[in-house]
mmCIF file with all atom_site columns, C-alpha atoms in Angstrom:
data_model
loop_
_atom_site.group_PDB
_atom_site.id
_atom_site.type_symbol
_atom_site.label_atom_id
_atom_site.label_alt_id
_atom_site.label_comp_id
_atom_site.label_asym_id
_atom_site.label_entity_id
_atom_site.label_seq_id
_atom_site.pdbx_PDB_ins_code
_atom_site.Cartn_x
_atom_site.Cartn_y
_atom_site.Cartn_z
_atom_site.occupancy
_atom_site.B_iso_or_equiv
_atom_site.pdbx_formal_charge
_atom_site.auth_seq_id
_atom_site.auth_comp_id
_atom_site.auth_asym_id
_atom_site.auth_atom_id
_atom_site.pdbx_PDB_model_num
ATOM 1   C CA . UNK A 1 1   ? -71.955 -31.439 27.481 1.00 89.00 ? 963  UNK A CA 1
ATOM 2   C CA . UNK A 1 2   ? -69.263 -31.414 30.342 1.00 92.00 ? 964  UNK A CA 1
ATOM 3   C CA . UNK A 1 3   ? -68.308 -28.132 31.715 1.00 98.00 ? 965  UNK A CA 1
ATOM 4   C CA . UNK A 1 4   ? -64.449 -27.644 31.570 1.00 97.00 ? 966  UNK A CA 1
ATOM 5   C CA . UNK A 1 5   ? -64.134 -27.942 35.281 1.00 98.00 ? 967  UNK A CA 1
ATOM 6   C CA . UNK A 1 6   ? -65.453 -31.754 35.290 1.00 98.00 ? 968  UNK A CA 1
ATOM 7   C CA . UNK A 1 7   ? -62.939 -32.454 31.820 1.00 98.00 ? 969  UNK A CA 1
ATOM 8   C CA . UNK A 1 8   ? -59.999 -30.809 33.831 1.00 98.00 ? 970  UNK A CA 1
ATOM 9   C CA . UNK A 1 9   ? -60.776 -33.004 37.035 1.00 98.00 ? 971  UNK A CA 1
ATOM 10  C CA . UNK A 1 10  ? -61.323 -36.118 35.063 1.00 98.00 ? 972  UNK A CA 1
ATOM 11  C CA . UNK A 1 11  ? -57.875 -35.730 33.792 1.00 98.00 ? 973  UNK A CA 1
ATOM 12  C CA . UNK A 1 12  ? -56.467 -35.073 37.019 1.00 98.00 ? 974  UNK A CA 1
ATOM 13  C CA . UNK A 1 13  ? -57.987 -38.506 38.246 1.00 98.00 ? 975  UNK A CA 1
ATOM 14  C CA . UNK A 1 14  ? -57.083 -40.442 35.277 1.00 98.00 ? 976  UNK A CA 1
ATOM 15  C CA . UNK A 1 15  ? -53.214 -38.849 35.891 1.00 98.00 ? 977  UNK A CA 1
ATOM 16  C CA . UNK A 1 16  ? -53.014 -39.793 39.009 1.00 97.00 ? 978  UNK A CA 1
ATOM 17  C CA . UNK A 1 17  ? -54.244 -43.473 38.282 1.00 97.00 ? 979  UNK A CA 1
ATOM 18  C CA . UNK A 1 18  ? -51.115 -43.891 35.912 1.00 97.00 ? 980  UNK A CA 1
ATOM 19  C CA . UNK A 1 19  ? -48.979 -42.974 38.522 1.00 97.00 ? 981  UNK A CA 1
ATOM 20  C CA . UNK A 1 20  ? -46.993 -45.826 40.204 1.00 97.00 ? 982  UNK A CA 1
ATOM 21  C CA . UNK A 1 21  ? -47.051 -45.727 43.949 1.00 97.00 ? 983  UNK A CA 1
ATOM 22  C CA . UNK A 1 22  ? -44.010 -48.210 44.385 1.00 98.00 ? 984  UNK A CA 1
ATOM 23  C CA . UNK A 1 23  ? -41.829 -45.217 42.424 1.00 97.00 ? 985  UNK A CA 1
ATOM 24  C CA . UNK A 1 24  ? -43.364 -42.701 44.783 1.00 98.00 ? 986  UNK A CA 1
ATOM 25  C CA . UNK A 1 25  ? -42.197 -44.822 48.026 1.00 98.00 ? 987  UNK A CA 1
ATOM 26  C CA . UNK A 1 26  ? -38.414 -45.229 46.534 1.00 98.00 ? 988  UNK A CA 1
ATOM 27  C CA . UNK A 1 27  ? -38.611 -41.311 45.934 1.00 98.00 ? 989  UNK A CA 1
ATOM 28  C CA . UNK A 1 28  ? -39.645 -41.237 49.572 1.00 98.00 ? 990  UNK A CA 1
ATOM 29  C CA . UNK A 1 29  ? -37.169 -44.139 51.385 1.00 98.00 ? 991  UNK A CA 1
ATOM 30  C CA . UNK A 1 30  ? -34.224 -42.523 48.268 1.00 98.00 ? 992  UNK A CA 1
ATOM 31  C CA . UNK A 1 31  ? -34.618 -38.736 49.685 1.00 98.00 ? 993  UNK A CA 1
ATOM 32  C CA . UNK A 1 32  ? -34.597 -40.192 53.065 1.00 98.00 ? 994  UNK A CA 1
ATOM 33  C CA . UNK A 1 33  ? -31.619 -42.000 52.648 1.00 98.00 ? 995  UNK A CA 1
ATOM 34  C CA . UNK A 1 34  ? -29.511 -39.033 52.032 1.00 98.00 ? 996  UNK A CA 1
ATOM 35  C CA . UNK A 1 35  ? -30.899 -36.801 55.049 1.00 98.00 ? 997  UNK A CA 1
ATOM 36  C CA . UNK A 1 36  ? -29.871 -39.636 57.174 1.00 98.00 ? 998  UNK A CA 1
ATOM 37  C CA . UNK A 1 37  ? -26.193 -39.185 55.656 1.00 97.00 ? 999  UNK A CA 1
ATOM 38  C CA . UNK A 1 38  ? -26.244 -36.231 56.980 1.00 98.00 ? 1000 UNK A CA 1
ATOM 39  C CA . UNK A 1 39  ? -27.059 -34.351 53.460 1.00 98.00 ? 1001 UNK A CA 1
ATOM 40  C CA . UNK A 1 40  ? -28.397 -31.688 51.924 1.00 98.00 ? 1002 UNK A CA 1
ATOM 41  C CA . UNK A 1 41  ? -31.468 -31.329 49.515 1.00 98.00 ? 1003 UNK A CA 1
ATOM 42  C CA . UNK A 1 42  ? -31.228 -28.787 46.675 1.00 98.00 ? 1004 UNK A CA 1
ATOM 43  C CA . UNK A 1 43  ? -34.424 -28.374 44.858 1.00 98.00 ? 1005 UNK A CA 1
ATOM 44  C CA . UNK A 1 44  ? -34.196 -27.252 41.092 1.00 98.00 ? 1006 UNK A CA 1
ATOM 45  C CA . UNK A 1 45  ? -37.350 -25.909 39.119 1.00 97.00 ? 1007 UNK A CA 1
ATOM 46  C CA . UNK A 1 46  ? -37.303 -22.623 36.975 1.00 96.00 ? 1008 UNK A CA 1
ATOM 47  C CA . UNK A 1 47  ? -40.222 -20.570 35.495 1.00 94.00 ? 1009 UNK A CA 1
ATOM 48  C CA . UNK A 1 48  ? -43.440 -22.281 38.199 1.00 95.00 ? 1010 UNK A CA 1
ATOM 49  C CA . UNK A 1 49  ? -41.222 -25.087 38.908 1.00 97.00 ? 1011 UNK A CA 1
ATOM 50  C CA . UNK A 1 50  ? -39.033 -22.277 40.727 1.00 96.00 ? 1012 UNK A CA 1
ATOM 51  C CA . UNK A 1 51  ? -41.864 -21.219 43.171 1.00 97.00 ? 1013 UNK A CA 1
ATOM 52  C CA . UNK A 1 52  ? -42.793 -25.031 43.897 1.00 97.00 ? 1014 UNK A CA 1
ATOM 53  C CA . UNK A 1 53  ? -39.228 -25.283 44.588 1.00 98.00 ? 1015 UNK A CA 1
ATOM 54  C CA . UNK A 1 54  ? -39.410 -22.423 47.453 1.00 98.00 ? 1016 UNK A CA 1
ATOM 55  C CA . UNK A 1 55  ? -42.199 -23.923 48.645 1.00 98.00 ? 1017 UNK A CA 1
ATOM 56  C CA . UNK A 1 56  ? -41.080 -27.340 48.309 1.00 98.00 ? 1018 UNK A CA 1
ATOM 57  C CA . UNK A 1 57  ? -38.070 -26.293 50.402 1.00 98.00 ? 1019 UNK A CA 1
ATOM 58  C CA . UNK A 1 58  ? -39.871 -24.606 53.423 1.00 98.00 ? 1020 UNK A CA 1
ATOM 59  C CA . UNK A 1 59  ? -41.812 -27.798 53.484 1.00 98.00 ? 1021 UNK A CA 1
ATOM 60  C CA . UNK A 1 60  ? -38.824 -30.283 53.641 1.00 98.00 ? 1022 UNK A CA 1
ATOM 61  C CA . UNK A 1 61  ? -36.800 -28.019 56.341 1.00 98.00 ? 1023 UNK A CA 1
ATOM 62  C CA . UNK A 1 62  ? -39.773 -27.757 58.881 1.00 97.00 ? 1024 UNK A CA 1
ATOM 63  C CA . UNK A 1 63  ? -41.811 -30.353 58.229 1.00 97.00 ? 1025 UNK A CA 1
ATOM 64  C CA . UNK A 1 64  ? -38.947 -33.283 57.420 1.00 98.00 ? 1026 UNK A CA 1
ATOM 65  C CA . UNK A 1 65  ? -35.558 -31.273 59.490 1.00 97.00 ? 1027 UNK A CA 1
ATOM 66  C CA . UNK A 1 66  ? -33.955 -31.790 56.006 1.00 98.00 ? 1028 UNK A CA 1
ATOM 67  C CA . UNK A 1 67  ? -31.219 -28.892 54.973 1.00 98.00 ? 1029 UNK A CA 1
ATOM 68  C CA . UNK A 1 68  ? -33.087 -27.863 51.748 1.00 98.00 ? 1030 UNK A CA 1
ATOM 69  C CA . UNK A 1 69  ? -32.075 -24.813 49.526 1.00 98.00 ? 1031 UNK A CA 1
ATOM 70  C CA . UNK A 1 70  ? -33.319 -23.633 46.040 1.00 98.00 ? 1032 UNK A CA 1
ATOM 71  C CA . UNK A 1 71  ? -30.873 -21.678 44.186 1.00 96.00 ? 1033 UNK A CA 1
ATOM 72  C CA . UNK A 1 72  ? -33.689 -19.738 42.817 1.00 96.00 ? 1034 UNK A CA 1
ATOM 73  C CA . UNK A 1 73  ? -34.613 -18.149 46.053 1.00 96.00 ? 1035 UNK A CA 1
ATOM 74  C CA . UNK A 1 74  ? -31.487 -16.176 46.234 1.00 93.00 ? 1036 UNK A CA 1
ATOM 75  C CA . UNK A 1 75  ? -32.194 -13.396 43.212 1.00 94.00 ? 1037 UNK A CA 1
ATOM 76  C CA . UNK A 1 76  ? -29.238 -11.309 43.402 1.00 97.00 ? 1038 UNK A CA 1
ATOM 77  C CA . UNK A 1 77  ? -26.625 -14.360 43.151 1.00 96.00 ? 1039 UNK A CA 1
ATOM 78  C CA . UNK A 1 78  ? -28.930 -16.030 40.284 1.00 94.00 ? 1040 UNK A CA 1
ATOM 79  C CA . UNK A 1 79  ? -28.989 -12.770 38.546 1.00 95.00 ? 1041 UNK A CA 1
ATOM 80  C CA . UNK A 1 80  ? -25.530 -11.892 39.035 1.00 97.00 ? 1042 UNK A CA 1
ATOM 81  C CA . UNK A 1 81  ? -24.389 -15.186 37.272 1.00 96.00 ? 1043 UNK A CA 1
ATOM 82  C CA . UNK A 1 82  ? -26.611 -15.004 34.221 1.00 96.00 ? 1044 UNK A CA 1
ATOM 83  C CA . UNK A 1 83  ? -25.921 -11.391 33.422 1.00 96.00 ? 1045 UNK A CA 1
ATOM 84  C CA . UNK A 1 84  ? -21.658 -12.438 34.163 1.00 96.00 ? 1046 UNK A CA 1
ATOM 85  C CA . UNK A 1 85  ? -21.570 -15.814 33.069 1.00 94.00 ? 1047 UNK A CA 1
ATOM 86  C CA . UNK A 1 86  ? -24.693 -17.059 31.216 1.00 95.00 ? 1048 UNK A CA 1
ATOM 87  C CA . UNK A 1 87  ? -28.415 -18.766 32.035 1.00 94.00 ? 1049 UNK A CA 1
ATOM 88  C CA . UNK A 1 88  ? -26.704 -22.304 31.175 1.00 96.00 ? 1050 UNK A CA 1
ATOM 89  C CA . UNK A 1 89  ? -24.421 -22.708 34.561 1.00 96.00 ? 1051 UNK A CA 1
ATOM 90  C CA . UNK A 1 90  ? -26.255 -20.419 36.137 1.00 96.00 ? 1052 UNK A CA 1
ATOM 91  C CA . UNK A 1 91  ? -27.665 -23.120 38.549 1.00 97.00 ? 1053 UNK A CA 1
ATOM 92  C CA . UNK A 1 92  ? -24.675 -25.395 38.372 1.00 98.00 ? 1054 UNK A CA 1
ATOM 93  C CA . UNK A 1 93  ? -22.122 -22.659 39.678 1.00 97.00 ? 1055 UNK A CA 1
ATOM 94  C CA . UNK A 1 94  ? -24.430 -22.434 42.604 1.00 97.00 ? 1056 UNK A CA 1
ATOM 95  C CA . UNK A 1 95  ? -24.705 -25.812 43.529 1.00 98.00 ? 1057 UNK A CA 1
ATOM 96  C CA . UNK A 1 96  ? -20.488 -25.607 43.127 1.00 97.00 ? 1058 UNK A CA 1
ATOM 97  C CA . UNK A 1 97  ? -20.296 -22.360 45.771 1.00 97.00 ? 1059 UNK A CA 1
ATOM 98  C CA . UNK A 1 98  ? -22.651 -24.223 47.770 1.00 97.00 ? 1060 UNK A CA 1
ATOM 99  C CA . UNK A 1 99  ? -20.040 -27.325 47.659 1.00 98.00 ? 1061 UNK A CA 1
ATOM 100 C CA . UNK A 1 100 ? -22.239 -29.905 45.999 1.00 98.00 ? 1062 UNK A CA 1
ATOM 101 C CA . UNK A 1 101 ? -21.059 -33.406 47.186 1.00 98.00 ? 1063 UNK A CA 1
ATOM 102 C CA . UNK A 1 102 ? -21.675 -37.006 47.082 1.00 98.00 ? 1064 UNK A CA 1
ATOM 103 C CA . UNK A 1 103 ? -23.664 -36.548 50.505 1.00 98.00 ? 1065 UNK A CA 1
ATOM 104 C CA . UNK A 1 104 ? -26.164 -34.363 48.886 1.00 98.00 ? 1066 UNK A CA 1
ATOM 105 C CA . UNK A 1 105 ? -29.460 -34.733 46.785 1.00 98.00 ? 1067 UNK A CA 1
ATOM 106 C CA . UNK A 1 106 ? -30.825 -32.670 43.677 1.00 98.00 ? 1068 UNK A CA 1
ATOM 107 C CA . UNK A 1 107 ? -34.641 -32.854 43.298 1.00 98.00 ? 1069 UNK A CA 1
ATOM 108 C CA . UNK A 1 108 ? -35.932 -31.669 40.348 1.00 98.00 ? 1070 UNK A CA 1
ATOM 109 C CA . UNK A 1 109 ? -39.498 -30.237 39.345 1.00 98.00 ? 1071 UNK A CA 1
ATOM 110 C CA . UNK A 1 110 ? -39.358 -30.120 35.590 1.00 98.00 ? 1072 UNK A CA 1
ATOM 111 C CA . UNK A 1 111 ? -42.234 -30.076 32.828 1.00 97.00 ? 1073 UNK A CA 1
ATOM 112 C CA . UNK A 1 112 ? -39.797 -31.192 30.313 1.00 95.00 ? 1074 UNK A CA 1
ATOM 113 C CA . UNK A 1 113 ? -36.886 -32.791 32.340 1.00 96.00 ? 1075 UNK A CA 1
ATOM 114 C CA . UNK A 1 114 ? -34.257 -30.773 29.727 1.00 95.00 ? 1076 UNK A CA 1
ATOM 115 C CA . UNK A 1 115 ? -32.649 -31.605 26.993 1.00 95.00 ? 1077 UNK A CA 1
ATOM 116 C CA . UNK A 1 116 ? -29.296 -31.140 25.522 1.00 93.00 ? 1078 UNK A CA 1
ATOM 117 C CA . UNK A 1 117 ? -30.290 -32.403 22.169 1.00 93.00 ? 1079 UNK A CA 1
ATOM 118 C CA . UNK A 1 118 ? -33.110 -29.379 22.057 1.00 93.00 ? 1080 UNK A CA 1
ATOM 119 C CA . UNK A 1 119 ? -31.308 -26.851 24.325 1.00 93.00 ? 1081 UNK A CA 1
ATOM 120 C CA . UNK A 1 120 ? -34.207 -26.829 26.566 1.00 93.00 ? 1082 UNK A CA 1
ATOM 121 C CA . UNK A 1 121 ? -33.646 -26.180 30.180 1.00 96.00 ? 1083 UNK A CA 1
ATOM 122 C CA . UNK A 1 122 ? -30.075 -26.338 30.089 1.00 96.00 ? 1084 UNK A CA 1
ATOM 123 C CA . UNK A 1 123 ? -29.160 -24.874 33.114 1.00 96.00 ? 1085 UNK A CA 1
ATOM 124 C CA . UNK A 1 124 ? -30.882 -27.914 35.089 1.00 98.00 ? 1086 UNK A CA 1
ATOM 125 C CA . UNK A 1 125 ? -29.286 -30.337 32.692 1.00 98.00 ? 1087 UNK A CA 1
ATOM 126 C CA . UNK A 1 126 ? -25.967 -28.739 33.229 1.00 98.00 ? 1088 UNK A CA 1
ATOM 127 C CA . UNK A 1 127 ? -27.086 -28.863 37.372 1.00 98.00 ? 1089 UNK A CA 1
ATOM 128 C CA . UNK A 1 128 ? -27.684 -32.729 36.796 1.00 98.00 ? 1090 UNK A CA 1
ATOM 129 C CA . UNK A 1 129 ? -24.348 -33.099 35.240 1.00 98.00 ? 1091 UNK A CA 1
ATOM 130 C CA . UNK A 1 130 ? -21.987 -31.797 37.873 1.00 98.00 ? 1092 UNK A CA 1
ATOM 131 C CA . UNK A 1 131 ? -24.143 -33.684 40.291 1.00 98.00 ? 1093 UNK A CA 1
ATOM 132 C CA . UNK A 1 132 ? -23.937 -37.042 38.289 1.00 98.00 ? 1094 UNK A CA 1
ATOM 133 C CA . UNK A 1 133 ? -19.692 -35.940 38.178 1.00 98.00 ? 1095 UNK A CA 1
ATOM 134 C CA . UNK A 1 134 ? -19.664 -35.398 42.360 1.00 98.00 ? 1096 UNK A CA 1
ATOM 135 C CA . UNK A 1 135 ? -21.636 -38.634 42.937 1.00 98.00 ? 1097 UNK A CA 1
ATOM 136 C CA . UNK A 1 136 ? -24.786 -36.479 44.383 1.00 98.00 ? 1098 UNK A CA 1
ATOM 137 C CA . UNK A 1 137 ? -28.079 -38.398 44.126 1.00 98.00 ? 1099 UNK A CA 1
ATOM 138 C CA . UNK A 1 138 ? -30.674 -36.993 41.169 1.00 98.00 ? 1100 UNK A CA 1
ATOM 139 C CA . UNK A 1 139 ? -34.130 -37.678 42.148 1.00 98.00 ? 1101 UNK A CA 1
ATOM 140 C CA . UNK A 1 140 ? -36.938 -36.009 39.728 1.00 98.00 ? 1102 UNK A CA 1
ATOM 141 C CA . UNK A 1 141 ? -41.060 -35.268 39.500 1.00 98.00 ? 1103 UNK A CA 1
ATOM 142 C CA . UNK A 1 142 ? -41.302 -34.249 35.638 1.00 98.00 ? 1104 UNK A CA 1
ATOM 143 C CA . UNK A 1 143 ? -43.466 -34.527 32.437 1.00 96.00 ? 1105 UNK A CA 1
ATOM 144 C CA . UNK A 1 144 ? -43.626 -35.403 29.063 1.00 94.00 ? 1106 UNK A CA 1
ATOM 145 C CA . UNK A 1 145 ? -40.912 -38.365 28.617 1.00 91.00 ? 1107 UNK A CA 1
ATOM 146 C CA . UNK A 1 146 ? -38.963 -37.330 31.312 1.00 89.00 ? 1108 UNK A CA 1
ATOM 147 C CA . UNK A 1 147 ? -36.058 -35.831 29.304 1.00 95.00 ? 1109 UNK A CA 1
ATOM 148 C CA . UNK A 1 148 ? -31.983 -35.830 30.842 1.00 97.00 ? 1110 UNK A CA 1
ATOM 149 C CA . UNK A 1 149 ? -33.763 -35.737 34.399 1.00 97.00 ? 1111 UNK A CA 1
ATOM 150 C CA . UNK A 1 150 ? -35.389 -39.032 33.932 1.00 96.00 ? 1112 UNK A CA 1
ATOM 151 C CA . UNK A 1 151 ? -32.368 -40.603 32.078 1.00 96.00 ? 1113 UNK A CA 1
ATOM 152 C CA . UNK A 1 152 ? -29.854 -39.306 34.777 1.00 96.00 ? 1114 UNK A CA 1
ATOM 153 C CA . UNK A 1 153 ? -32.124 -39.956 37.818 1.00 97.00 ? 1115 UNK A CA 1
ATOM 154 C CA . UNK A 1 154 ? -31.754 -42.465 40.727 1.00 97.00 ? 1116 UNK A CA 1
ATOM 155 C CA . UNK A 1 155 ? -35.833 -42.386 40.968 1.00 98.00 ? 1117 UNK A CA 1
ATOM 156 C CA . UNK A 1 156 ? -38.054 -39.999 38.975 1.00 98.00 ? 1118 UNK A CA 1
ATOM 157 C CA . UNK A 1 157 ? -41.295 -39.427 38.519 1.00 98.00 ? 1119 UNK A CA 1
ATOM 158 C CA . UNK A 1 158 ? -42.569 -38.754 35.730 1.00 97.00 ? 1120 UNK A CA 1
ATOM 159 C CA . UNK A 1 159 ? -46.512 -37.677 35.137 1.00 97.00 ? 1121 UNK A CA 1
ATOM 160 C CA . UNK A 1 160 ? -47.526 -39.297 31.748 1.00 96.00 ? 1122 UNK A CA 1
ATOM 161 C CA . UNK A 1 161 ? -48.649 -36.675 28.958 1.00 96.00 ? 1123 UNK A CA 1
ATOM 162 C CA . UNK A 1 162 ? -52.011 -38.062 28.260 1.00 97.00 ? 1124 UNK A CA 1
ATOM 163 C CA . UNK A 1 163 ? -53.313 -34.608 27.580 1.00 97.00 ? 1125 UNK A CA 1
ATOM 164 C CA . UNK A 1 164 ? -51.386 -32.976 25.208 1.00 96.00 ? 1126 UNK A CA 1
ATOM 165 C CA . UNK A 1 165 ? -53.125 -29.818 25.014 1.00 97.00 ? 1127 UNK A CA 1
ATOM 166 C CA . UNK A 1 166 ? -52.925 -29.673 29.051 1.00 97.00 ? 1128 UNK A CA 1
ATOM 167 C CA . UNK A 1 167 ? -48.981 -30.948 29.634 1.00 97.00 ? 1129 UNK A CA 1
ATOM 168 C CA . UNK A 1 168 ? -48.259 -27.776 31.587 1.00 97.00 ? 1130 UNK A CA 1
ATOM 169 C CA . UNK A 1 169 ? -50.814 -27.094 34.113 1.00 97.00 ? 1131 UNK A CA 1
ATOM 170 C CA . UNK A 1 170 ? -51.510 -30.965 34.624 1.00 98.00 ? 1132 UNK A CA 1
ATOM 171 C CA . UNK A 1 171 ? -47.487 -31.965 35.388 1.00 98.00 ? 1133 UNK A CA 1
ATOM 172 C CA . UNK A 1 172 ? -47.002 -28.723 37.488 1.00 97.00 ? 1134 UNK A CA 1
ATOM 173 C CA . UNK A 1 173 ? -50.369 -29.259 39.262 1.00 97.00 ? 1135 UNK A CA 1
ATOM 174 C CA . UNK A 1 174 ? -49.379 -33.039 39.896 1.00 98.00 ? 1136 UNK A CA 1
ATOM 175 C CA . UNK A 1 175 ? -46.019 -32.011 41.039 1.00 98.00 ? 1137 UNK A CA 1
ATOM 176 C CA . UNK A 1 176 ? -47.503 -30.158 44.294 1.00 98.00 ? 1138 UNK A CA 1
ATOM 177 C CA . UNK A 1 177 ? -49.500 -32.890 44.907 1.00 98.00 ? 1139 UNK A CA 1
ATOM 178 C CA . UNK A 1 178 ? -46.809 -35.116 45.080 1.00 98.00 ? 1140 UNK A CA 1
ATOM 179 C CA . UNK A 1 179 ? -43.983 -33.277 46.599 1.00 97.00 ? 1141 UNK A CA 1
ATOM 180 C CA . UNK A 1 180 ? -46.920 -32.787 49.388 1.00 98.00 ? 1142 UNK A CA 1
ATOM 181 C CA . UNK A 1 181 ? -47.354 -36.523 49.707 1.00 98.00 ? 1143 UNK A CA 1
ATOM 182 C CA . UNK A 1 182 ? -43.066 -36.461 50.147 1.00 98.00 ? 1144 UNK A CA 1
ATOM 183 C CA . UNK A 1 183 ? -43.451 -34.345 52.835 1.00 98.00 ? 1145 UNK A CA 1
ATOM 184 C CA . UNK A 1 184 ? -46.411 -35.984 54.600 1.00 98.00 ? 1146 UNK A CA 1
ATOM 185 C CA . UNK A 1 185 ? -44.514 -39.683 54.278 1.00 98.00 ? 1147 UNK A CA 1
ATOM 186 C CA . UNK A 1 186 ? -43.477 -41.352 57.140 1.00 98.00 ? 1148 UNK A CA 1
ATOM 187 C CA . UNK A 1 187 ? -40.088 -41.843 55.998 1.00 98.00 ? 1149 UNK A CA 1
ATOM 188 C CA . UNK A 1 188 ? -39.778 -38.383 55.696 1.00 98.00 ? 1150 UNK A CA 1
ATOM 189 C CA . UNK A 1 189 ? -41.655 -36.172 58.077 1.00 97.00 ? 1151 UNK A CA 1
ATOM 190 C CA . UNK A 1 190 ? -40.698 -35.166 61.428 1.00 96.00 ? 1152 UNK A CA 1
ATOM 191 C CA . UNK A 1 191 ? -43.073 -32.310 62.628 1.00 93.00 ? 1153 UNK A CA 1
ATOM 192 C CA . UNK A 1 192 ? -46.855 -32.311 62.611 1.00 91.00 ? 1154 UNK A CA 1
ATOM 193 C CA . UNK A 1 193 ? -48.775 -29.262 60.551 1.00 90.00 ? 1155 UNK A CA 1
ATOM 194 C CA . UNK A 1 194 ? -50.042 -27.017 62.427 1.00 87.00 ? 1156 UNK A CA 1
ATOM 195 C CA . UNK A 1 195 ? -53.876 -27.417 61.626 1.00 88.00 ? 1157 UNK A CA 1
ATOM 196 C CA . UNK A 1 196 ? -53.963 -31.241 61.956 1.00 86.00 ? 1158 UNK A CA 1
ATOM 197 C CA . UNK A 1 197 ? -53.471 -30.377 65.613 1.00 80.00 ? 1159 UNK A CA 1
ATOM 198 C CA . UNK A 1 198 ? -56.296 -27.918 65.800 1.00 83.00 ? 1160 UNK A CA 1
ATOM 199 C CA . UNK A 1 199 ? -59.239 -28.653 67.095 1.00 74.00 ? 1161 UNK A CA 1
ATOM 200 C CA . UNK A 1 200 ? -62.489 -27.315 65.895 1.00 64.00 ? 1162 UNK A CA 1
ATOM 201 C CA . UNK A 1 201 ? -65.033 -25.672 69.171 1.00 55.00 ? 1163 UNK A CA 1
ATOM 202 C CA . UNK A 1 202 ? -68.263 -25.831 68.431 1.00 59.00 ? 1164 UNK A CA 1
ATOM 203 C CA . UNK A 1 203 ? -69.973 -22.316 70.013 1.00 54.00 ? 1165 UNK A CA 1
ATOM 204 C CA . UNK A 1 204 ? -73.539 -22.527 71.084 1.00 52.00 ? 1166 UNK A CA 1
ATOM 205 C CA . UNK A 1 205 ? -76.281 -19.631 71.665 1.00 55.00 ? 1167 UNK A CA 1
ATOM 206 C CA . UNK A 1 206 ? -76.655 -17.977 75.043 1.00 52.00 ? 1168 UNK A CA 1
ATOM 207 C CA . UNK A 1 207 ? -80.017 -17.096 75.934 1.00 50.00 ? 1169 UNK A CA 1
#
């Protein structure tokens, strides 16, 4: 009997065998595209999807020199306009204080993608429309069927839900992966990691 460990990884394998590499270089050259306009990157994600989003940013702005922000890492605002105004365009009157324009990007990390028609993540689906009104490019890395995200995006990526029981963990596991493999791209990155430059020294006994 396989332990859980060698079911989970087997998934993981078989996920990222679906996955379509030419979509993951049009993410790339797409995200690209609008740093070289001189744009900015917001990155969208609530519940995990907000900490990949953190991370995702501190990734882009030293490793790519892309001017990345997630709404989500500024508490008191985000707080401030849920408890005033309401979760919905929570995220959407940030990206409209922050001047959202047809130079910038939105990436989204999503399980679901949102949906109007279930009133699921509205507050990224409301995001997604004000960017879709200013001309901003959506890009996506999502689950399930993709939702609004994968409707409204330019490119999105969407991890296929061949696990049902495992949707979460497998799409928000994925998404690291992936939004690693962003930052690593050539058409993206601009700074080496620190520990790729390292270089092991091998110590020997005295005596």
């Amino acid at each position: 009997m396989k332990s859980f460990a060698e079911t989970y990884l087997e998934e993981t394998q078989r996920l990222l065998g679906e996955l379509d590499p030419s979509r993951l270089e049009r993410l790339a050259v797409g995200l690209a595209g609008v740093r070289e306009r001189g744009g900015r990157l917001f990155i969208l994600g609530v519940g995990g999807s907000a900490g990949h989003a953190s991370h995702a940013v501190n990734d882009f702005r030293k490793l790519c020199g892309f001017e990345a922000y997630a709404p989500t890492d500024n508490v008191s605002e985000l707080t401030a306009r849920i408890n005033d105004e309401g979760w919905d365009t929570s995220i959407a009157a940030w990206l409209l204080a922050s001047r959202l324009s047809d130079k910038d990007g939105l990436l989204i990390f999503s399980v679901g993608g949102g949906s109007p028609e279930k009133n699921i993540s509205m507050n990224l689906v409301r995001a997604i429309e004000l960017a879709k009104e200013v001309r901003a490019k959506v890009f996506g890395i999502v689950g399930r069927d993709g939702g609004f995200t994968a409707e409204a995006a330019e490119v999105c990526v969407v991890v296929p839900p061949l696990f049902p029981e495992r949707i979460t963990p497998h799409t928000e596991g994925l998404c690291a992966v992936l939004w690693h493999l962003l930052v690593s791209h050539p058409a993206l990155k601009k700074a080496s990691t620190k520990w790729e430059g390292i270089r092991s020294v091998k110590t020997s006994k005295v005596g």
